[in-house]
C-alpha positions as semicolon CSV with decimal commas, in nm:
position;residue;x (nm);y (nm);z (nm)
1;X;1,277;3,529;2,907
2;X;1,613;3,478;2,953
3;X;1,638;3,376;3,276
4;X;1,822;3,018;3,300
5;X;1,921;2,996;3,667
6;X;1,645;2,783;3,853
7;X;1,704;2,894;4,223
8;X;1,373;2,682;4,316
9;X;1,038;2,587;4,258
10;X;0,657;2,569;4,444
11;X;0,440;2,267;4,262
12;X;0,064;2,323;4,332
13;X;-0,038;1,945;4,224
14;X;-0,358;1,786;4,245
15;X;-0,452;1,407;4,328
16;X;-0,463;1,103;4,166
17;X;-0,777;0,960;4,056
18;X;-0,986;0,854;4,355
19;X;-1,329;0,642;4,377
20;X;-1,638;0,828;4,354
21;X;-1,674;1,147;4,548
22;X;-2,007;1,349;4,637
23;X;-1,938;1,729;4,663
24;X;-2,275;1,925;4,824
25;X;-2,377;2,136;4,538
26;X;-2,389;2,455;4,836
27;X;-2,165;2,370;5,139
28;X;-1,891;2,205;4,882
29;X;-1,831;1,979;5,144
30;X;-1,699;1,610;5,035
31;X;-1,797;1,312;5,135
32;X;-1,464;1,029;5,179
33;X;-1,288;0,866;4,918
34;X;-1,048;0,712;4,885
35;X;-0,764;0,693;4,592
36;X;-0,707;0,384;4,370
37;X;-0,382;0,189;4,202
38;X;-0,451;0,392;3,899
39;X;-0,449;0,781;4,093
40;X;-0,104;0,654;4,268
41;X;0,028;0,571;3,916
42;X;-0,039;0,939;3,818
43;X;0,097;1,051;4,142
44;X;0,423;0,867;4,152
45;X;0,440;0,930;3,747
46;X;0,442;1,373;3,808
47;X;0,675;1,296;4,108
48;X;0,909;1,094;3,847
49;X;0,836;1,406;3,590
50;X;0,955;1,688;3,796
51;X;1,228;1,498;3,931
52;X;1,354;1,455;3,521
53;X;1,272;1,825;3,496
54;X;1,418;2,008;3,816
55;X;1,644;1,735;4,007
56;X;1,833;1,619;3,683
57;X;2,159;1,766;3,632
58;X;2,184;1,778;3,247
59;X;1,792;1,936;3,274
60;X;1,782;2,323;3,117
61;X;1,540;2,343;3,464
62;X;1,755;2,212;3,688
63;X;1,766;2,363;4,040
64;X;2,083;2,464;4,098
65;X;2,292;2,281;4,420
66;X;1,962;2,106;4,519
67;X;2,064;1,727;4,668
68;X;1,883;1,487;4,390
69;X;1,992;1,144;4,533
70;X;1,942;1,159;4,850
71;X;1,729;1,399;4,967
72;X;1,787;1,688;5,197
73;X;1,479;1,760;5,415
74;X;1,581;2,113;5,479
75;X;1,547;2,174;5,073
76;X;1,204;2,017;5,004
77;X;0,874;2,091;5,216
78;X;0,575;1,918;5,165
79;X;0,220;2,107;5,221
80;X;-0,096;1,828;5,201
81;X;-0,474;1,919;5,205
82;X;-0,634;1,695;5,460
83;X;-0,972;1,791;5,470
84;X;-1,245;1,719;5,153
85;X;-1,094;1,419;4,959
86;X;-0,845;1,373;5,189
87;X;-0,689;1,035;5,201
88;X;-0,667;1,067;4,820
89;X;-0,494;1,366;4,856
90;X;-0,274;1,231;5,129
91;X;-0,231;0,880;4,915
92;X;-0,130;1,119;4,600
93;X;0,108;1,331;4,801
94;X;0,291;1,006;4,908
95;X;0,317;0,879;4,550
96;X;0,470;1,176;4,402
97;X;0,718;1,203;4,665
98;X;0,811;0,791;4,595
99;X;0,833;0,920;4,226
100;X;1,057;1,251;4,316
101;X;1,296;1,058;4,510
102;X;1,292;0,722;4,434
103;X;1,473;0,438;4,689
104;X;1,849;0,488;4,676
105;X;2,093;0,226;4,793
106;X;2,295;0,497;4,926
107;X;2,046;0,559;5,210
108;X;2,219;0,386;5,440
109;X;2,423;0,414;5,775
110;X;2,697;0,228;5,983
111;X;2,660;0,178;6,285
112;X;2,959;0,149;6,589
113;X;3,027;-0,231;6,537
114;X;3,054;-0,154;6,193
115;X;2,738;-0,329;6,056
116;X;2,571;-0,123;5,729
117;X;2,171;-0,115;5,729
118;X;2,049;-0,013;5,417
119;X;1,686;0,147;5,503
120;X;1,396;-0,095;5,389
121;X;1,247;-0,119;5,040
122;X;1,619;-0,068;4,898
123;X;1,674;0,262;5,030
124;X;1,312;0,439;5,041
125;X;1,328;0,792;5,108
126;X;1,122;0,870;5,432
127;X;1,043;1,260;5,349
128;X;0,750;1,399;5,610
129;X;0,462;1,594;5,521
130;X;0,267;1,912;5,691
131;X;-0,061;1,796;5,669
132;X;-0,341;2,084;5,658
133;X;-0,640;2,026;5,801
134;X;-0,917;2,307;5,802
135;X;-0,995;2,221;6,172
136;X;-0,675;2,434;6,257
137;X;-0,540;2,577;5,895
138;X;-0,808;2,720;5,634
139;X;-0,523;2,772;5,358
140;X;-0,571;2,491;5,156
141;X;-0,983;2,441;5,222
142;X;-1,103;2,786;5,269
143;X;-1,425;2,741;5,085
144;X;-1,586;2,509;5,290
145;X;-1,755;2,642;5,647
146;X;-1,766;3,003;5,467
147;X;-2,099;3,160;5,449
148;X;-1,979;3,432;5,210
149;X;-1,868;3,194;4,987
150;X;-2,231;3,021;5,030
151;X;-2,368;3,287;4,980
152;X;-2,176;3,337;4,612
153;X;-2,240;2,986;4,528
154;X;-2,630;3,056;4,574
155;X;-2,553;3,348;4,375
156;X;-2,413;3,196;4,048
157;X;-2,697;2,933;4,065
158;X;-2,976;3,186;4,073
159;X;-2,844;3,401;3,790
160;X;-2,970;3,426;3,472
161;X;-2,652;3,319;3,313
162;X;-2,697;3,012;3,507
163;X;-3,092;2,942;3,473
164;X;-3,035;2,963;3,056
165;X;-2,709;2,727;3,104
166;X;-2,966;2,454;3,277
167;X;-3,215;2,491;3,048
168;X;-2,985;2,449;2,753
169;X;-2,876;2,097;2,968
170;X;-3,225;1,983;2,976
171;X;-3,236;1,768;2,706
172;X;-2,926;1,582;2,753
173;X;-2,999;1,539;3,145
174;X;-3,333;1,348;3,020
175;X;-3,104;1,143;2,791
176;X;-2,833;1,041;3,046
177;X;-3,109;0,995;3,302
178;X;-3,087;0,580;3,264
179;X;-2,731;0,581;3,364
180;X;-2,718;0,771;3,672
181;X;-2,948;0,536;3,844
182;X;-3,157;0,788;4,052
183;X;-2,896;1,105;4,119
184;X;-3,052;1,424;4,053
185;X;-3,012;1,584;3,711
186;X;-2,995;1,902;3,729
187;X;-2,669;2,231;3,679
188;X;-2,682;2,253;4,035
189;X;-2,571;1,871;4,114
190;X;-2,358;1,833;3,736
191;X;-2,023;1,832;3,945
192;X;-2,122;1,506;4,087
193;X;-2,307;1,381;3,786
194;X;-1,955;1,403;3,577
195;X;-1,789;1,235;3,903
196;X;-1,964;0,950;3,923
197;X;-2,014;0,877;3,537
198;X;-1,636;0,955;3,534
199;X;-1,526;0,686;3,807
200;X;-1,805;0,485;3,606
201;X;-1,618;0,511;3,258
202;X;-1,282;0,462;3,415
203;X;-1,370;0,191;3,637
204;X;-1,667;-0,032;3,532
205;X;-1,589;-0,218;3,220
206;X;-1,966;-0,294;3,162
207;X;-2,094;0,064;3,244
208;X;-1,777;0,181;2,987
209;X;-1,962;-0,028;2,702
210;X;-2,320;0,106;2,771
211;X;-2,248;0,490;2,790
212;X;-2,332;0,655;2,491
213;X;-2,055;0,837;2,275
214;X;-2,018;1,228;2,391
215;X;-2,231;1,166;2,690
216;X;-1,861;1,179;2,905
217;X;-1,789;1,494;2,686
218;X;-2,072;1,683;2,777
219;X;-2,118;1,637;3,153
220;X;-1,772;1,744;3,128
221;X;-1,827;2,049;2,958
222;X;-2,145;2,150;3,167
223;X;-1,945;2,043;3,500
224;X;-1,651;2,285;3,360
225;X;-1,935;2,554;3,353
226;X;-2,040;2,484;3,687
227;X;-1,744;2,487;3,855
228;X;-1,580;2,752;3,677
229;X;-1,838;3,018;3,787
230;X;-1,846;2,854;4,143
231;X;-1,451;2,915;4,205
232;X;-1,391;3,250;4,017
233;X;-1,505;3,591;4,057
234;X;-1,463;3,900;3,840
235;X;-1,269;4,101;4,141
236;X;-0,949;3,954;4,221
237;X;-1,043;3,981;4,581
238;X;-1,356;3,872;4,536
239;X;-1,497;3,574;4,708
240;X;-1,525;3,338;4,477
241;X;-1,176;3,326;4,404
242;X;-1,108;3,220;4,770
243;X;-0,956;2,883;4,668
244;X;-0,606;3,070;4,568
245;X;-0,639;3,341;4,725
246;X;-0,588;3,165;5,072
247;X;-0,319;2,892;4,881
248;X;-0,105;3,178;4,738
249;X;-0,058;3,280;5,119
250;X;0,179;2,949;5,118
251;X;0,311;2,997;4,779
252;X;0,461;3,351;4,823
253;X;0,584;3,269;5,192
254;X;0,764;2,963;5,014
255;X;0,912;3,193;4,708
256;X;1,007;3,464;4,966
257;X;1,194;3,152;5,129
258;X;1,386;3,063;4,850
259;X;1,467;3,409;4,743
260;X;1,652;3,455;5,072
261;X;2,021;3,323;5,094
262;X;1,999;3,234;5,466
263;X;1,720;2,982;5,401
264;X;1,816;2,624;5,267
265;X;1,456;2,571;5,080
266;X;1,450;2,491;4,726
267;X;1,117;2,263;4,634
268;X;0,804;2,318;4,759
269;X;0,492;2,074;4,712
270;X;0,128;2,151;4,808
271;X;-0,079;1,865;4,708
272;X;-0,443;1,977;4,685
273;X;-0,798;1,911;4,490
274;X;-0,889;2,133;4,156
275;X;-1,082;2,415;4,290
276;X;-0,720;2,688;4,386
277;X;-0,643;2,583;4,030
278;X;-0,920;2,733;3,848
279;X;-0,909;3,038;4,103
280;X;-0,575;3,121;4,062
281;X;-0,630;3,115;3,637
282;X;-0,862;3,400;3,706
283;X;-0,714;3,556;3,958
284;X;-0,377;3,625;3,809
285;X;-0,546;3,723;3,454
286;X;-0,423;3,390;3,258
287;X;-0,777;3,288;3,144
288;X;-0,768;3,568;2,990
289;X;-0,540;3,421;2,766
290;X;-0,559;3,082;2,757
291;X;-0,995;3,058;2,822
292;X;-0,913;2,686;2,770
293;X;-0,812;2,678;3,168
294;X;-1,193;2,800;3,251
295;X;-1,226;2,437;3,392
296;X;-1,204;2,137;3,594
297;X;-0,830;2,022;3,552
298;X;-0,757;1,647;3,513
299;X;-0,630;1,418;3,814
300;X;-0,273;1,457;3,804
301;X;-0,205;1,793;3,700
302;X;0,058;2,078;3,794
303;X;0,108;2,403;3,823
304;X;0,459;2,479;3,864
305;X;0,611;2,836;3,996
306;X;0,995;2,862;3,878
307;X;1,189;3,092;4,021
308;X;1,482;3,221;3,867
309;X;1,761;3,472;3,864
310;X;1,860;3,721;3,603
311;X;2,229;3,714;3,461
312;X;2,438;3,975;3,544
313;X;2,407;4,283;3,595
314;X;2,063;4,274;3,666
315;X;2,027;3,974;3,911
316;X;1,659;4,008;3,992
317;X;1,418;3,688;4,075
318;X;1,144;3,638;3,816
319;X;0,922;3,361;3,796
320;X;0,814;3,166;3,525
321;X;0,457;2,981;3,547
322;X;0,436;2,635;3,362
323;X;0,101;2,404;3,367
324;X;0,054;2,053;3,300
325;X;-0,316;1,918;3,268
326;X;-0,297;1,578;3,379
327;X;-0,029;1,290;3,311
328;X;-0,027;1,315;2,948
329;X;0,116;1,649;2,856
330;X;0,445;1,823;2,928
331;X;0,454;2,138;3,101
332;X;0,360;2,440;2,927
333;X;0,453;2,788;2,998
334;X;0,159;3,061;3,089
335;X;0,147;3,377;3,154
336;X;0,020;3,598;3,442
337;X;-0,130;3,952;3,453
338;X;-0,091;3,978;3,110
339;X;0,280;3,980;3,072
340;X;0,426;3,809;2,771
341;X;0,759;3,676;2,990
342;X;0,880;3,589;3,299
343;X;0,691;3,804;3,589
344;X;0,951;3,981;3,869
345;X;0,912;3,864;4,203
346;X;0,874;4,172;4,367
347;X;0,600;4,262;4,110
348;X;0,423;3,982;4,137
349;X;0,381;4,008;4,510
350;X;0,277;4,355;4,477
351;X;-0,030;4,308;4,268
352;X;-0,148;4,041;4,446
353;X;-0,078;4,160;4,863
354;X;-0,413;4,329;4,854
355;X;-0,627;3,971;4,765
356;X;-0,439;3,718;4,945
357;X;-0,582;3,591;5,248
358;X;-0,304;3,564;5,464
359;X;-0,424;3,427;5,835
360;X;-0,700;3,231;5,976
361;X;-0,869;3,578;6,060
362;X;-0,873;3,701;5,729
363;X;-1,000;3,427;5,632
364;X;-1,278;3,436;5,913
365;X;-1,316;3,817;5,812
366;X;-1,368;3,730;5,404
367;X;-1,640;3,460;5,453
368;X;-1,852;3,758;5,704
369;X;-1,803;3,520;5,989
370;X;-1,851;3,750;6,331
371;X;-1,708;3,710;6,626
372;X;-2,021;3,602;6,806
373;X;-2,112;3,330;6,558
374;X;-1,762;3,213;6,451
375;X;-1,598;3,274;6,783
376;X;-1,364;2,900;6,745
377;X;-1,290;3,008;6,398
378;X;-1,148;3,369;6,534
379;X;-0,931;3,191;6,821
380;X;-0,746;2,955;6,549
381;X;-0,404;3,083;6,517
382;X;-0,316;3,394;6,323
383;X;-0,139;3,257;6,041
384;X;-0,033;2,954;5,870
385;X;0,339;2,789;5,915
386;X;0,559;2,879;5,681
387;X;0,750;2,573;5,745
388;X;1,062;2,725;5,902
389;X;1,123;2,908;6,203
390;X;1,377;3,133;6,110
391;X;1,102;3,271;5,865
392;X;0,854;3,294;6,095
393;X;1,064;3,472;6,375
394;X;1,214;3,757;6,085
395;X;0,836;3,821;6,016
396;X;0,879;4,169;6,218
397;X;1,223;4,304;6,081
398;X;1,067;4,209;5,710
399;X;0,806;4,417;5,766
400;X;0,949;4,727;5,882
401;X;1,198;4,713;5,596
402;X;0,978;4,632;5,291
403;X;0,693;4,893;5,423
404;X;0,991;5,173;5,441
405;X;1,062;5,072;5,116
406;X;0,739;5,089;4,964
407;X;0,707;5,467;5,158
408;X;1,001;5,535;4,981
409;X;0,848;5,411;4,654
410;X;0,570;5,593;4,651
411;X;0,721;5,969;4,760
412;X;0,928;5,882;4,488
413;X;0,658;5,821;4,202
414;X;0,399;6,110;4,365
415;X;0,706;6,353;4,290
416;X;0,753;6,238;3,949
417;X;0,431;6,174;3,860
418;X;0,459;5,877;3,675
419;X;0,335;5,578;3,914
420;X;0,032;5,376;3,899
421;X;-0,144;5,349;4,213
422;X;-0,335;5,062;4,344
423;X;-0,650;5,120;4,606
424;X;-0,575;4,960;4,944
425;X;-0,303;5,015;5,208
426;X;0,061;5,014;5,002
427;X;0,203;4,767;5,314
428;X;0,320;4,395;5,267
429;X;0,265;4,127;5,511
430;X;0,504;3,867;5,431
431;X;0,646;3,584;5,661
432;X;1,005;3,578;5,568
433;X;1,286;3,758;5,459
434;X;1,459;3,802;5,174
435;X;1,811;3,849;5,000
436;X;1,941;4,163;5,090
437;X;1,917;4,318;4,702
438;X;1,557;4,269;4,719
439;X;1,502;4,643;4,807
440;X;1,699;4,767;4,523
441;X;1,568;4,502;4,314
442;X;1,188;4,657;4,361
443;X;1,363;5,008;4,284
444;X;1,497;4,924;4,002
445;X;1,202;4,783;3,887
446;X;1,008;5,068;3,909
């Protein structure tokens, strides 16, 4: 892993605590919320942690030539969930951002008779988000309005895996039956039984001194269960891991981004809920591993992407994956598809082009929705911003290149008869370029 060059980094970071939130048990749609002084703390405290980790010069992680005082909006781009818990999400997004680049004096400008405003608040940073909202952008919400993923949902509760899970929660739904005050007990509805004994806990100092010991613990642990077979599947294309696979359509077109020398990109944020967090720990293999990340993870946490450049002569990107659950912790490093070190870029791409959902019609496409019944869903547009335009408009002349490289590839390995091939068309559909050794990078590789 030795890799020390940070070129960039894409934070997939979930909200601050928020007040009580009802999730339907089939739809997974959320009803509002809204986030409290405590889930802004959290927020503002991970903005304040990366910006120790990747924006401090003396940092083994820091980004290299990234502006830390002031910022530069071409370098960071902000990606925010709007839709379920949104204005938590939103509120959280805002917070980190206060806590990644705090108010600097320095932000300041003279004007032609010479007078200096500083901007208000001492200098606050003004950095603008892209906020996603599943009206126009499924990317960050793609499980919601899905009958496919319904339909797996209904699936998971009806199995027998499931059925023996609830009745092993019987007894201890009839126990915590007095403090729920008249919500359903039952597996199907234990996401919102943890929630709201959760806010309770956290935010009723009367209801904190009634609750019996381990009661928290265990509507934890069977809300873990719950969710973890909700947002996973056993095929990494499979529908249940829908959560990531539509969110890693933004990571990679951000990591593709910063890979490429012509584009000034260097942090990436998407601010989102839990559920593309415990898809992407199946769907990249790292459960496998760490089984520990088979559940819900805590308000505050952060996956972070790094990605870096080999020393000479090699001078491929790799990425390194670190998670932190919560505010409490310090990154850790993880590991996907079973490596035991950094991952190369090009590889990592590769096994994953196959299960990514990529544009509103895949989307539309994966969740079985027709053109005669999801006709306004088919007319949203193809694909998702990638936040610049000179990425979006190279679309064409990346795609012609990396499929004749990948022809090449694969003539190659068929002669020599050495190459493992994956089912599927062998064709990338990426929305940027990249540096111009990537091609000989992905030889090399292989």
């Amino acid at each position: 892993m030795s890799h020390p060059e940070v070129l960039g980094v894409v934070v997939l970071a979930r909200n601050g605590d928020r007040t009580e939130c009802y999730q339907d048990p089939i739809t997974q749609k959320s009803e509002y919320t809204q986030s409290t002084p405590l889930g802004e703390a959290q927020a503002h405290q991970l903005g304040a942690y990366l910006r120790n980790l990747y924006l401090n010069p003396s940092s083994s992680s820091h980004i290299r030539g990234i502006h830390s005082d002031l910022v530069d909006l071409k370098e960071v781009h902000v990606r925010v969930k709007v839709g379920g818990e949104g204005a938590a999400v939103f509120d959280s997004a805002t917070a980190l951002l206060q806590g990644l680049f705090p108010p600097n004096p320095a932000n300041r400008i003279t004007l032609a008779n010479e007078t200096t405003i500083v901007a208000p608040l001492n200098g606050y940073q003004y950095i603008p988000v892209e906020t996603v909202e599943p009206n126009n952008d499924r990317s960050l919400e793609p499980w919601t309005d899905c009958p496919a993923f319904q339909k797996h949902v209904q699936d998971v509760q009806n199995s027998a895996e499931f059925k023996e899970m609830s009745r092993n929660a019987q007894p201890f739904f009839g126990a915590l039956r007095d403090f729920v005050f008249g919500r359903e007990t039952s597996m199907e509805n234990v996401y919102n039984i943890w929630d709201y004994v959760n806010s309770e806990l956290i935010h009723n100092k009367t209801y904190a001194h009634r609750l019996p010991p381990t009661f928290i613990e265990q509507a934890r642990g069977y809300a873990n269960l719950r969710e973890d077979a909700i947002y996973s599947d056993k095929a990494m294309g499979g529908i249940g891991n829908i959560a990531s696979r539509a969110a890693l359509s933004s990571i990679l077109k951000a990591l593709q981004r910063i890979a490429f020398n012509g584009d000034p990109l260097q942090f990436m944020v998407i601010e989102s809920t839990y559920q593309p967090f415990i898809s992407f720990f199946h769907q990249t293999g790292v459960v496998d591993s760490h089984p520990e990340l088979k559940a819900i993870p805590d308000f505050g946490s952060a996956l972070a992407i790094e990605l870096r450049r080999a020393p000479p002569p090699d001078a491929r990107d790799f990425l390194r994956f670190k998670f932190r659950n919560g505010t409490h912790e310090d990154f850790r490093t993880i590991h996907v598809f079973k490596h035991h070190e950094d991952i190369p870029l090009t590889e990592f791409i590769y096994r994953l082009e196959n299960s990514v959902i990529d544009s509103n019609r895949e989307w539309a496409q994966a969740c079985s929705i027709s053109s005669e019944t999801g006709s306004s869903w088919l007319g949203l547009p193809e694909r998702a911003t990638t936040g610049s335009k000179l990425a979006d408009a190279s679309l064409g002349v990346f795609l012609a290149l990396f499929a004749m490289m990948i022809m090449v590839f694969v003539g190659k390995a068929i002669r020599r008869r050495r190459s493992v091939r994956l089912s599927g068309p062998e064709v990338y559909e990426t929305a940027s370029p990249v540096r111009s050794s990537l091609q000989w990078q992905f030889a090399q590789q292989h």
